[in-house]
Each structure stands twice: as structure tokens, then as C-alpha cells.
Amino acid sequence: MDNPGKNTLKWRFDVSTFRLIGRELITDRITALFELVKNCYDANAQNVHVEFHNVGTKNPNSKIIIRDDGLGMTLSDIKDKWMVVGTASKRKEKISPAPYNRRYVGEKGIGRFAVDKLGAKILIKTKKENEPNDLNVHINWDMYEQLEKQSQLALFTDVENTYHYTKSEQPSAKGTSIEISNVKEIWTQKDIQKLYRELTKIVSPYFPPKPPFDIFVYSNEHSDEFNNKKVVADVVDYASHNESIIFNAETKQQEYLFFNQETKEIEKRTTDYKSFGPIKMQLYYFNRDAKAKYNSVYKDADLKIDGVKIYRDGLITTPFAEFEDKRENKRDILGIDKKLWHGVFDKVSTREIIGIVEITKENNPQIIDATNRQNFVENKEYSDLKDFIIEQLNVFAEVKKYERVERKKLVDDNLQSAAEDTTDFIKELDKLANENPQIRPQIEQVKSKAKKVKQSVSAGIKEKKKDEKEQARRENIYWSLMSLQDYAAHVAHAVRTSLGKIKRKAEFFKDRYPDPKFEDYFKQYAIDIYSEMGRLNKAVDFMLSYAGADIEFEDIDFKGLITNLFNEYAYRFSQENVTSQIDIGKNCLINCNRKFIEDIFENLIDNSLKALKSNKDDRIIKCTSELGDDKIVIFFSDNGHGISDDEKAKIFDIFHTTTTSQGGAGLGLYIVKTRVEALKGEIEVVKNEFQPHGVTFKITFPFKK
Amino acid sequence: MNNTEIVIIDDSFDMFDPLVVELREHFPAANVTVINNPDEGLKFVLANLSKKIIVLLDYNFKTGQPKGHDILLKIREVTSLVYVIIMTAKQFSTIPHTELVDFVNNDALAVVQNTADTAEILKLVSKAAQQLSVRVDCVLEQWISNHSEDKQNEPYLTTSTGETYTLKDILKEIRKQSDFGKKMERNIIMLAIDLLTRGKKQVSND
């Protein structure tokens, strides 16, 4: 039976695929091992052993072994699945055989190439249940390296890998072991610890899969720590808040979190099941003190609190199951950090939350893995689930805001009472000196010190107030700058699209001019290039207005500002037969940037004037406001041609225009939106006030009475 | 290039774009279409599967519309025959890794910046056209699609080990690059060469 080297196997893909998948995608060894362990899960393994032998130094006897008790593979499995790229997408069954019923998680095509990351020589030993023999496949990546260096065309698939059978010592056993020798890089104890921590994320700490999926880590060099140490998630410690929500299957009620503004406490309330089905959720929030404690305990660790993960039937869902060293490269699929600047000072981020969301195949069938298995299918249910999770996090944002205010109040109170206390103290000293004239000189000395303290405290209070003002100013500037991030991306995209058009047309001239056959095109393209340049020019103007704009905030009399603006348009309004109405309540001061407000309303008015052109008579532009406790809502309406439902979603997109003939560059409403957002406001199109046609924009700004 | 559809799915193009004009000049026998809406573009592609199709697909569409990536995956759910060239205004480095991998794994022929020279894009389309005309599975699928459903499902070939294959099965095996499929592919080419070298004019000129 033992006939090594006689039989050969070939890969079925080319060099570029290998490079792309193996080298480019799997950039680190942790992901590589992680993928291999996920493959064990797919093979219905209950136990996986990850072993490190002599990997702490460059050692010819170094080895990494990943061993499982899963289904094992036959020769044809190896030939038709293992050595073919992308078999996962062609996998018919999405769920592994009973009693496991596991949803496949390994990204087939990756694990195998992952091996290359780890070491040059591979021995795969595998066996199905009740097979008498082990199948041994040898792969030597060094040969592929040599092949890549050759100058003549060589196909990767030409390399032959040998296989042979050996008699199994335990015929009843089953499973696969991948033995990687000539380990490429040194693994220190810290590296193994890092891997261990990543592996703890595979299985849900609260509702692990049944039958179980246990992972053990062994290292012969660090056997004191890793002597087949079972992978178990750390207990979350140091969190300041710990909340869990569940559901009641009988009453079909889903719990959710609610921050009670009266009691300043988090409560649990219930609601009907949401579209995505019932879920369980465990949330840990780390407030400022807790975060400091956590970070000091896990000083060297790279986990630094970790955001929200979704587990399905006890196993981590694929989008999250990958190691990423750099935080900025982590995929934030739930979008927790993405729009962070929208509430940058109070929203909670993935650095303050550890969350575990439990979904199941049975309860949440509409949360579907996307075909590329990098995310879930973007349907209504998934979108609702994301919203629901964010809503729960927002409860902690309320806590954060409350604690921030409380902290400030406490410091203010302390400072204030210190000032009062010193005043009392000085009075007491005077009293004492009057009663005991003999010690007056000494008391005077103490008194003069006390006076100095009082001055310092007063100066401190003053300084603090100044700081607060400065802080508020910086927050505002930060806001307007942060909105630039989105803005820069949009403008760059739009400018490039525009340049592409211009370039193609110019290229056409270069290649085809003066071929009379294309006479009409030449004329048209010249006009197109001209108007496209106009658009670019407007975009650049806008960019420059941002670059040059005074981004300071000031208290502005809102009514006065709007009235002035409308007055500036008075001539045009009368020329174009437009009636304007302003109905802005009692004078209110809002803290904002004058230029931004002007930009917003100038663009809205310009927009309305274009839309009103289609009205024969009776042209109205109207601006009204409503004051709330902490916001001002402005309604801006006209009775022009209005916006179709179809258009509503797109009107704020850059370079989207329906008025090209009137010189519309598609920037106006885009500017409005970016400016509104830079002022921490929101804008939307609501039901038009004027019937039968027209448009009404609802703009909301935060506001302090 | 007979019976070939070249379709540009991109919301920044119109029928008067120089690329459209040049495509018509270079591929006079092909039908060039511009579709601005990605969903309609997908519908068009799926409705024309019996033809040879080359798609120039924009990476990004307006808010609320599917992305080029989604459209590619939807096309691939149905067929691997369509050649897709992705065009984008994005910097390549800002395209997520996973999507680039999907592009490779789902046989996007190329990813090209939308500020690329028209000449460069024409070259890619020519490459697609060339590949379309010589791929055995394409030629075979074309041939099969001209037959009735019944005919397509009739057993066509029985191997020495007794397995029977319909024409569709053979096509599937070629696509899967199974041993049998590879053998069939080789045999078809060898047969073609054999016919060609017999000195009889059995293969028509087009």
C-alpha cells in the first residue's frame, strides 16, 4: 500500500489566481490559520487541535499541525474540491449534514492557499470513517516558487504533488490533519496568544453550537500556557454597563433597551417582533473610567474593545470572522463607526462596546448570507436589524451624554463651592483675628495665603468657562471639517467622471479630426466639452469656497438673516413674478456659520426659481419655522413643478440635475445638504405644502434657547 | 462580431458618447446599447443571453441603486458566458479587497479607470470579442441554444463506462473543467483540426 511518489495530483488554477488569493488576500498568518480552523468546522469536526512545534526559532524541525475529527476527505474530494479554486460558490448544500446542520463558513479557495503563508512543505493526512487507510498528500510550495522565477511560460498546474496511502492505526477514526513543516516565520508566545484570542471569537460565548466545536491550542515551547489549552472566550470584565435583551416566544415580544430621561437609567421595554425575527443580544458598554481600566489591564493586547459581532446558531457569521490587525482596515459592516462624526462627541464607537447578537437559522431566515459571503444580503430585514442594533447602541450614547453632563456639573459645583468655602474661611479668619489680637500677624499671613487661593480658584473658574467656549468652538469646526470627508470623496468621484467625459471627447478630436463623416459629432463634442468645463469650474468654486470659508461659528439672528437674504432677491422675485412669504417665529439666535446658512438658502431659492419657471402665474416661495426645545425646524416650500418620487432619493447626489438646459450643474442641492450636515442639521423632502405640485424641504438644526 | 451585443451600463454615458461612436466604428456588426439604470441593464443582459454579450459596467451608481459589483454577481448567477469589463471613477486602491476578489473569481475581464483612453477600452472589448469567438464552450453553447429544448435534453453521448450525457451536460462538464469536460474540450478541438486538415472544405469561412 505504501508507495510514496508514485501517484500525482495537480492543482487546477493558474499562477495569477494563486498569487491573488494566496499572497494578496491573506496578508497575515493569523487569518491563514483562522481560515484553516473554519474549514474544520465545515467538515463537521467537534474537536480541532492547533499545534505548534519548535516554531520559536528558525528550526528545520518546526511544524504547525491543524488536526480535526471531521469527515475527512477521499482522493476525489482532494482532486475535485481541494485542488480547485472557488468550489465554495458551487457548493450546492449550504448546511452540513445532521446532526450538525452547520452553515458552511470557510471560504473555500482561501484556506488551502493560506497554508502557503505558513510554511513551505505540507503533508495532508486524511481519512473517512471506516476506511482502512490514511491518504497522504505532499505539497511542496518551494517548487512553485522556482516555477514563478522561470522565464519561460510555465503553468502552475504543471507541478505535480505526490500522494500515497498508509495503513491506518485506528480504522474507526476519521478526520484530517494538515502538517506544515519548514515553518516560514517565527511564532513567539505573543503570536500564539494573539491567535488564541482571535480563535475565541469563532464560537459564541453564550450560546455555543450544538454539537460543540472545541478548539485546543498546543505549543511544545510554551506548554505551561498552551498544553492543549481549550479556546474559551474571556469573560468580559471592567464594563461599566452590562445589558442583555431577549425575546418571549409565546407572546412574540422582543425586548429592547430604552434610556429613561427622568430616572436617567436604562430600562428594558418590549415590542412586537421586528421584521428580521426575534434576536438575543448581550451588550457591554465601557464608559470613560471603565475604558481606562480596561485599557490599562489589556495594555499590550491589540483587541482594545471590539464592537458588535453577530453569531448564527452559536458560530460567528462570516463577515466578521477574520483577523485584521489595523483598526482602520476592519470592516465595519454594521456601520457603527462609519458615520461617527454625526454624533462624534456622544455616539458610542466600536472602541467602547462589546456586543454579541444571537440569530438563528430558524428565527431569522431573512438574514441571508450574501453570495460572496462577505456580508448579508442587503434586504429590508437586514437593514432593519442594523437599525435595531444601532438603536440599542444609541441608548449608551444617551448614557454617555448624561455622564458627560454630570461630570461637568460635578466639577463646576466643586469649583464653585471651593470659591465659596475660601470666602467663608477668610471671614472666619477675620473673626478669629478680632477675637485674638495677639495672633493677628500670624492670622494675616494665613489670610493672605487664603486670598491667593481664592484668586486662583476664581481664575480657575474663569479659565474653565473660557475653555468650555473654546471646546464648543472646536466642536463646531470639527463638525464642518468632518463633513468634508464625505464631501471630498463625492467631489473627487464626480470630477473624475466629468474628466473622463472630456477626455474621451478630446481624444475623439485627436484621432478623428477632420474626418467629415463625424462633422456633427465634432460640433456636439465641442459644446459638451465647453459645458462640462463649466460644471467643473462650479465644482472648483465650491471647493474653494470651502477652503476659503470662515469656519467660525457665531450667534446669528436667524429671522434677520433670512429676511435679508430674501430682500436681496426682491428684485429677481418681482422680475419673475414670485411672491415670497417668510414666517419665522419670534427672534431666535442660533449658533452657526453665517456663510453656510447663506449658501443653504441661496441655493434653495435658486432651485425654486428654476422650478417655478414652469408656472404661468401664481409663483410662491415660502419659508416658515417651528421652534422646539432643542431644535429649530424650517420648512422651505415652493409651488413649482415639484420632484417625482423617483427623483427624491437622488436629488441630493452630486452632479444630479434635471435642469441642465437652465445651466444646472447638479451642485445646488448637494451644497445644501453638505452645508446642513456641517451645521449638525438634517434635511429631507417632505409632502409638498402647496398642492397640486411643488416641493417642501424640512431642515432641522440643533438649537439652544 | 455578428449577433453580438455590446452594452454599456453606466449612468454617465449617453448614445452620443465618443466611446459609443468608436465602438460602432470598430465593431460595425455589433449592436451597441447604453443603459443608465443598473437594474434595467441587468434585465437587458439576461434577456439577451442567447447572443454574445460584452458588458461595460460602471462600478458605482446613484444612491439607492445596486452597484456594479452586485450586477456582476447577478449576471454570474445565471451565466459565465458574458464578458464584463468594470469601469470606475474610483481609485483602485479604494475598492474593497473583497470586491476585487469577487471580480477575479467571477471572471470580470478587466477593471478600468473611466478616464482611460478610449483606445485602451477598445482594446479590451476586442480582447473580449476575440475570446468570445474562440472559446469552445461559447461556440458549443451558441450551437446548443439554437436547438429545441427537447433536443437539448436528449442523451447525446454514452461513455464506455455507461454514463450518458446530454449536450447541456457536456457543456456543464467543460465549464467545470472536470476530467471528462477537459477531454471533451480537447476532442472537439482535435476534431475541428482533423476536419480542417483533411483537405476537404468542410469548415465554412466565417
PDB file of C-alpha atoms in Angstrom, chain B:
ATOM      1  CA  MET B   1     -18.980  40.014 -34.366  1.00  0.00           C
ATOM      2  CA  ASN B   2     -22.355  39.030 -35.751  1.00  0.00           C
ATOM      3  CA  ASN B   3     -25.113  38.684 -33.242  1.00  0.00           C
ATOM      4  CA  THR B   4     -23.016  40.481 -30.625  1.00  0.00           C
ATOM      5  CA  GLU B   5     -24.415  42.904 -28.094  1.00  0.00           C
ATOM      6  CA  ILE B   6     -22.088  45.478 -26.597  1.00  0.00           C
ATOM      7  CA  VAL B   7     -23.901  47.098 -23.698  1.00  0.00           C
ATOM      8  CA  ILE B   8     -22.660  49.984 -21.594  1.00  0.00           C
ATOM      9  CA  ILE B   9     -24.367  50.073 -18.193  1.00  0.00           C
ATOM     10  CA  ASP B  10     -23.302  53.423 -16.799  1.00  0.00           C
ATOM     11  CA  ASP B  11     -25.289  56.456 -15.724  1.00  0.00           C
ATOM     12  CA  SER B  12     -22.745  58.953 -17.009  1.00  0.00           C
ATOM     13  CA  PHE B  13     -22.913  57.758 -20.637  1.00  0.00           C
ATOM     14  CA  ASP B  14     -25.284  58.573 -23.446  1.00  0.00           C
ATOM     15  CA  MET B  15     -25.618  57.278 -27.005  1.00  0.00           C
ATOM     16  CA  PHE B  16     -23.548  60.171 -28.316  1.00  0.00           C
ATOM     17  CA  ASP B  17     -20.533  59.435 -26.188  1.00  0.00           C
ATOM     18  CA  PRO B  18     -17.327  59.066 -28.229  1.00  0.00           C
ATOM     19  CA  LEU B  19     -16.836  55.582 -26.827  1.00  0.00           C
ATOM     20  CA  VAL B  20     -20.174  54.547 -28.332  1.00  0.00           C
ATOM     21  CA  VAL B  21     -19.244  56.129 -31.657  1.00  0.00           C
ATOM     22  CA  GLU B  22     -15.863  54.414 -31.677  1.00  0.00           C
ATOM     23  CA  LEU B  23     -17.367  51.067 -30.693  1.00  0.00           C
ATOM     24  CA  ARG B  24     -19.723  51.318 -33.657  1.00  0.00           C
ATOM     25  CA  GLU B  25     -16.832  52.194 -35.942  1.00  0.00           C
ATOM     26  CA  HIS B  26     -14.714  49.309 -34.732  1.00  0.00           C
ATOM     27  CA  PHE B  27     -17.440  46.730 -34.453  1.00  0.00           C
ATOM     28  CA  PRO B  28     -19.876  47.655 -37.215  1.00  0.00           C
ATOM     29  CA  ALA B  29     -21.693  44.333 -37.000  1.00  0.00           C
ATOM     30  CA  ALA B  30     -22.304  44.585 -33.273  1.00  0.00           C
ATOM     31  CA  ASN B  31     -25.243  46.263 -31.626  1.00  0.00           C
ATOM     32  CA  VAL B  32     -24.138  48.939 -29.135  1.00  0.00           C
ATOM     33  CA  THR B  33     -26.569  49.934 -26.384  1.00  0.00           C
ATOM     34  CA  VAL B  34     -26.293  52.396 -23.487  1.00  0.00           C
ATOM     35  CA  ILE B  35     -28.372  51.807 -20.362  1.00  0.00           C
ATOM     36  CA  ASN B  36     -28.220  54.230 -17.442  1.00  0.00           C
ATOM     37  CA  ASN B  37     -30.127  52.228 -14.886  1.00  0.00           C
ATOM     38  CA  PRO B  38     -28.282  49.192 -13.481  1.00  0.00           C
ATOM     39  CA  ASP B  39     -31.440  47.115 -12.925  1.00  0.00           C
ATOM     40  CA  GLU B  40     -32.568  47.695 -16.482  1.00  0.00           C
ATOM     41  CA  GLY B  41     -29.059  46.888 -17.650  1.00  0.00           C
ATOM     42  CA  LEU B  42     -29.205  43.561 -15.855  1.00  0.00           C
ATOM     43  CA  LYS B  43     -32.627  42.851 -17.355  1.00  0.00           C
ATOM     44  CA  PHE B  44     -31.265  43.582 -20.803  1.00  0.00           C
ATOM     45  CA  VAL B  45     -28.298  41.261 -20.344  1.00  0.00           C
ATOM     46  CA  LEU B  46     -30.444  38.419 -19.051  1.00  0.00           C
ATOM     47  CA  ALA B  47     -32.900  38.856 -21.911  1.00  0.00           C
ATOM     48  CA  ASN B  48     -30.130  38.533 -24.491  1.00  0.00           C
ATOM     49  CA  LEU B  49     -28.300  35.501 -23.223  1.00  0.00           C
ATOM     50  CA  SER B  50     -28.622  33.626 -26.492  1.00  0.00           C
ATOM     51  CA  LYS B  51     -26.449  36.288 -28.093  1.00  0.00           C
ATOM     52  CA  LYS B  52     -22.817  37.024 -27.495  1.00  0.00           C
ATOM     53  CA  ILE B  53     -22.661  39.800 -24.955  1.00  0.00           C
ATOM     54  CA  ILE B  54     -19.916  42.137 -23.829  1.00  0.00           C
ATOM     55  CA  VAL B  55     -20.806  44.398 -20.921  1.00  0.00           C
ATOM     56  CA  LEU B  56     -19.051  47.614 -19.909  1.00  0.00           C
ATOM     57  CA  LEU B  57     -20.255  48.042 -16.366  1.00  0.00           C
ATOM     58  CA  ASP B  58     -19.928  51.092 -14.138  1.00  0.00           C
ATOM     59  CA  TYR B  59     -18.746  50.398 -10.614  1.00  0.00           C
ATOM     60  CA  ASN B  60     -20.872  52.961  -8.835  1.00  0.00           C
ATOM     61  CA  PHE B  61     -24.390  54.160  -9.441  1.00  0.00           C
ATOM     62  CA  LYS B  62     -26.533  56.764  -7.786  1.00  0.00           C
ATOM     63  CA  THR B  63     -27.754  56.493  -4.227  1.00  0.00           C
ATOM     64  CA  GLY B  64     -30.112  53.609  -3.673  1.00  0.00           C
ATOM     65  CA  GLN B  65     -29.187  51.726  -6.832  1.00  0.00           C
ATOM     66  CA  PRO B  66     -27.281  48.445  -6.925  1.00  0.00           C
ATOM     67  CA  LYS B  67     -23.551  48.670  -7.515  1.00  0.00           C
ATOM     68  CA  GLY B  68     -21.668  47.230 -10.474  1.00  0.00           C
ATOM     69  CA  HIS B  69     -20.394  44.543  -8.159  1.00  0.00           C
ATOM     70  CA  ASP B  70     -23.960  43.399  -7.398  1.00  0.00           C
ATOM     71  CA  ILE B  71     -24.850  43.371 -11.067  1.00  0.00           C
ATOM     72  CA  LEU B  72     -21.802  41.259 -11.919  1.00  0.00           C
ATOM     73  CA  LEU B  73     -22.736  38.701  -9.260  1.00  0.00           C
ATOM     74  CA  LYS B  74     -26.322  38.608 -10.506  1.00  0.00           C
ATOM     75  CA  ILE B  75     -25.114  38.007 -14.062  1.00  0.00           C
ATOM     76  CA  ARG B  76     -22.835  35.246 -12.842  1.00  0.00           C
ATOM     77  CA  GLU B  77     -25.677  33.503 -11.063  1.00  0.00           C
ATOM     78  CA  VAL B  78     -27.067  32.813 -14.483  1.00  0.00           C
ATOM     79  CA  THR B  79     -24.160  32.614 -16.882  1.00  0.00           C
ATOM     80  CA  SER B  80     -20.413  32.706 -17.152  1.00  0.00           C
ATOM     81  CA  LEU B  81     -20.615  33.428 -20.862  1.00  0.00           C
ATOM     82  CA  VAL B  82     -20.976  37.178 -20.675  1.00  0.00           C
ATOM     83  CA  TYR B  83     -17.763  39.189 -20.734  1.00  0.00           C
ATOM     84  CA  VAL B  84     -17.815  42.016 -18.250  1.00  0.00           C
ATOM     85  CA  ILE B  85     -15.426  44.972 -18.135  1.00  0.00           C
ATOM     86  CA  ILE B  86     -15.755  47.074 -14.991  1.00  0.00           C
ATOM     87  CA  MET B  87     -15.285  50.830 -15.346  1.00  0.00           C
ATOM     88  CA  THR B  88     -14.799  53.065 -12.368  1.00  0.00           C
ATOM     89  CA  ALA B  89     -14.056  56.618 -11.343  1.00  0.00           C
ATOM     90  CA  LYS B  90     -12.768  55.337  -8.038  1.00  0.00           C
ATOM     91  CA  GLN B  91      -9.130  54.944  -7.255  1.00  0.00           C
ATOM     92  CA  PHE B  92      -8.349  51.247  -7.460  1.00  0.00           C
ATOM     93  CA  SER B  93      -6.838  51.299  -4.014  1.00  0.00           C
ATOM     94  CA  THR B  94     -10.165  52.373  -2.544  1.00  0.00           C
ATOM     95  CA  ILE B  95     -12.084  49.425  -3.960  1.00  0.00           C
ATOM     96  CA  PRO B  96     -12.549  46.919  -1.133  1.00  0.00           C
ATOM     97  CA  HIS B  97     -10.359  43.835  -1.384  1.00  0.00           C
ATOM     98  CA  THR B  98     -13.302  41.528  -1.213  1.00  0.00           C
ATOM     99  CA  GLU B  99     -14.884  43.115  -4.237  1.00  0.00           C
ATOM    100  CA  LEU B 100     -11.675  42.860  -6.234  1.00  0.00           C
ATOM    101  CA  VAL B 101     -11.542  39.189  -5.348  1.00  0.00           C
ATOM    102  CA  ASP B 102     -15.126  38.816  -6.468  1.00  0.00           C
ATOM    103  CA  PHE B 103     -14.198  40.461  -9.740  1.00  0.00           C
ATOM    104  CA  VAL B 104     -11.478  37.885 -10.308  1.00  0.00           C
ATOM    105  CA  ASN B 105     -13.500  34.946  -9.064  1.00  0.00           C
ATOM    106  CA  ASN B 106     -16.427  35.973 -11.210  1.00  0.00           C
ATOM    107  CA  ASP B 107     -14.363  36.470 -14.320  1.00  0.00           C
ATOM    108  CA  ALA B 108     -14.516  40.186 -14.791  1.00  0.00           C
ATOM    109  CA  LEU B 109     -12.358  40.560 -17.873  1.00  0.00           C
ATOM    110  CA  ALA B 110     -10.835  43.823 -16.708  1.00  0.00           C
ATOM    111  CA  VAL B 111     -11.247  46.721 -14.353  1.00  0.00           C
ATOM    112  CA  VAL B 112     -10.513  50.034 -15.992  1.00  0.00           C
ATOM    113  CA  GLN B 113     -10.488  53.649 -14.864  1.00  0.00           C
ATOM    114  CA  ASN B 114     -13.148  55.681 -16.606  1.00  0.00           C
ATOM    115  CA  THR B 115     -10.562  58.277 -17.511  1.00  0.00           C
ATOM    116  CA  ALA B 116      -8.697  55.635 -19.535  1.00  0.00           C
ATOM    117  CA  ASP B 117      -8.069  56.284 -23.222  1.00  0.00           C
ATOM    118  CA  THR B 118     -10.878  55.170 -25.481  1.00  0.00           C
ATOM    119  CA  ALA B 119      -8.233  53.205 -27.348  1.00  0.00           C
ATOM    120  CA  GLU B 120      -7.494  51.213 -24.224  1.00  0.00           C
ATOM    121  CA  ILE B 121     -11.133  50.363 -23.683  1.00  0.00           C
ATOM    122  CA  LEU B 122     -11.497  49.394 -27.351  1.00  0.00           C
ATOM    123  CA  LYS B 123      -8.569  47.045 -26.943  1.00  0.00           C
ATOM    124  CA  LEU B 124     -10.308  45.350 -24.021  1.00  0.00           C
ATOM    125  CA  VAL B 125     -13.524  44.997 -25.980  1.00  0.00           C
ATOM    126  CA  SER B 126     -11.564  43.494 -28.887  1.00  0.00           C
ATOM    127  CA  LYS B 127      -9.997  41.054 -26.490  1.00  0.00           C
ATOM    128  CA  ALA B 128     -13.424  40.041 -25.229  1.00  0.00           C
ATOM    129  CA  ALA B 129     -14.711  39.685 -28.773  1.00  0.00           C
ATOM    130  CA  GLN B 130     -11.736  37.579 -29.718  1.00  0.00           C
ATOM    131  CA  GLN B 131     -12.164  35.306 -26.725  1.00  0.00           C
ATOM    132  CA  LEU B 132     -15.854  35.014 -27.369  1.00  0.00           C
ATOM    133  CA  SER B 133     -15.236  33.823 -30.879  1.00  0.00           C
ATOM    134  CA  VAL B 134     -12.825  31.040 -29.963  1.00  0.00           C
ATOM    135  CA  ARG B 135     -13.960  29.627 -26.674  1.00  0.00           C
ATOM    136  CA  VAL B 136     -15.137  26.081 -27.160  1.00  0.00           C
ATOM    137  CA  ASP B 137     -17.857  26.345 -24.556  1.00  0.00           C
ATOM    138  CA  CYS B 138     -19.124  29.550 -26.109  1.00  0.00           C
ATOM    139  CA  VAL B 139     -19.221  28.054 -29.554  1.00  0.00           C
ATOM    140  CA  LEU B 140     -20.887  24.978 -28.160  1.00  0.00           C
ATOM    141  CA  GLU B 141     -23.397  26.898 -26.072  1.00  0.00           C
ATOM    142  CA  GLN B 142     -24.261  29.023 -29.060  1.00  0.00           C
ATOM    143  CA  TRP B 143     -24.785  25.874 -31.046  1.00  0.00           C
ATOM    144  CA  ILE B 144     -26.896  24.263 -28.334  1.00  0.00           C
ATOM    145  CA  SER B 145     -29.057  27.339 -27.879  1.00  0.00           C
ATOM    146  CA  ASN B 146     -30.078  27.060 -31.495  1.00  0.00           C
ATOM    147  CA  HIS B 147     -31.721  23.718 -30.767  1.00  0.00           C
ATOM    148  CA  SER B 148     -35.074  22.984 -29.204  1.00  0.00           C
ATOM    149  CA  GLU B 149     -35.394  22.308 -25.504  1.00  0.00           C
ATOM    150  CA  ASP B 150     -36.188  18.644 -26.225  1.00  0.00           C
ATOM    151  CA  LYS B 151     -33.133  18.238 -28.327  1.00  0.00           C
ATOM    152  CA  GLN B 152     -31.020  19.922 -25.681  1.00  0.00           C
ATOM    153  CA  ASN B 153     -32.153  17.403 -23.071  1.00  0.00           C
ATOM    154  CA  GLU B 154     -31.789  14.305 -25.250  1.00  0.00           C
ATOM    155  CA  PRO B 155     -28.966  11.956 -24.266  1.00  0.00           C
ATOM    156  CA  TYR B 156     -26.247  12.696 -26.745  1.00  0.00           C
ATOM    157  CA  LEU B 157     -23.265  10.627 -25.722  1.00  0.00           C
ATOM    158  CA  THR B 158     -22.654   7.475 -23.739  1.00  0.00           C
ATOM    159  CA  THR B 159     -19.213   6.778 -22.335  1.00  0.00           C
ATOM    160  CA  SER B 160     -17.522   3.398 -22.208  1.00  0.00           C
ATOM    161  CA  THR B 161     -18.423   3.214 -18.527  1.00  0.00           C
ATOM    162  CA  GLY B 162     -22.076   3.683 -19.328  1.00  0.00           C
ATOM    163  CA  GLU B 163     -22.689   7.289 -18.246  1.00  0.00           C
ATOM    164  CA  THR B 164     -24.883   9.291 -20.568  1.00  0.00           C
ATOM    165  CA  TYR B 165     -24.575  12.996 -21.209  1.00  0.00           C
ATOM    166  CA  THR B 166     -26.870  15.464 -22.882  1.00  0.00           C
ATOM    167  CA  LEU B 167     -25.349  18.345 -24.819  1.00  0.00           C
ATOM    168  CA  LYS B 168     -26.048  20.561 -21.829  1.00  0.00           C
ATOM    169  CA  ASP B 169     -24.242  18.118 -19.542  1.00  0.00           C
ATOM    170  CA  ILE B 170     -21.223  18.196 -21.813  1.00  0.00           C
ATOM    171  CA  LEU B 171     -21.237  21.957 -21.698  1.00  0.00           C
ATOM    172  CA  LYS B 172     -21.509  21.874 -17.922  1.00  0.00           C
ATOM    173  CA  GLU B 173     -18.586  19.459 -17.659  1.00  0.00           C
ATOM    174  CA  ILE B 174     -16.452  21.683 -19.871  1.00  0.00           C
ATOM    175  CA  ARG B 175     -17.293  24.647 -17.684  1.00  0.00           C
ATOM    176  CA  LYS B 176     -16.461  22.689 -14.560  1.00  0.00           C
ATOM    177  CA  GLN B 177     -13.216  21.597 -16.191  1.00  0.00           C
ATOM    178  CA  SER B 178     -13.803  18.057 -14.961  1.00  0.00           C
ATOM    179  CA  ASP B 179     -11.679  15.290 -16.421  1.00  0.00           C
ATOM    180  CA  PHE B 180     -14.474  14.368 -18.740  1.00  0.00           C
ATOM    181  CA  GLY B 181     -15.078  18.003 -19.654  1.00  0.00           C
ATOM    182  CA  LYS B 182     -11.431  18.622 -20.406  1.00  0.00           C
ATOM    183  CA  LYS B 183     -11.311  15.510 -22.526  1.00  0.00           C
ATOM    184  CA  MET B 184     -14.402  16.613 -24.432  1.00  0.00           C
ATOM    185  CA  GLU B 185     -12.979  20.054 -24.964  1.00  0.00           C
ATOM    186  CA  ARG B 186      -9.771  18.585 -26.304  1.00  0.00           C
ATOM    187  CA  ASN B 187     -11.679  16.151 -28.504  1.00  0.00           C
ATOM    188  CA  ILE B 188     -13.810  18.892 -30.005  1.00  0.00           C
ATOM    189  CA  ILE B 189     -10.730  20.919 -30.889  1.00  0.00           C
ATOM    190  CA  MET B 190      -8.945  17.873 -32.245  1.00  0.00           C
ATOM    191  CA  LEU B 191     -11.968  17.021 -34.313  1.00  0.00           C
ATOM    192  CA  ALA B 192     -12.005  20.541 -35.687  1.00  0.00           C
ATOM    193  CA  ILE B 193      -8.335  20.327 -36.585  1.00  0.00           C
ATOM    194  CA  ASP B 194      -8.878  16.926 -38.096  1.00  0.00           C
ATOM    195  CA  LEU B 195     -11.677  18.279 -40.254  1.00  0.00           C
ATOM    196  CA  LEU B 196      -9.567  21.233 -41.240  1.00  0.00           C
ATOM    197  CA  THR B 197      -6.579  19.144 -42.263  1.00  0.00           C
ATOM    198  CA  ARG B 198      -8.443  16.573 -44.262  1.00  0.00           C
ATOM    199  CA  GLY B 199      -8.133  18.865 -47.198  1.00  0.00           C
ATOM    200  CA  LYS B 200     -11.829  18.986 -47.760  1.00  0.00           C
ATOM    201  CA  LYS B 201     -13.553  22.247 -47.357  1.00  0.00           C
ATOM    202  CA  GLN B 202     -15.880  21.234 -44.559  1.00  0.00           C
ATOM    203  CA  VAL B 203     -15.456  24.216 -42.360  1.00  0.00           C
ATOM    204  CA  SER B 204     -17.022  27.358 -43.739  1.00  0.00           C
ATOM    205  CA  ASN B 205     -15.036  30.528 -43.938  1.00  0.00           C
ATOM    206  CA  ASP B 206     -16.900  32.551 -41.409  1.00  0.00           C
TER     207      ASP B 206
END
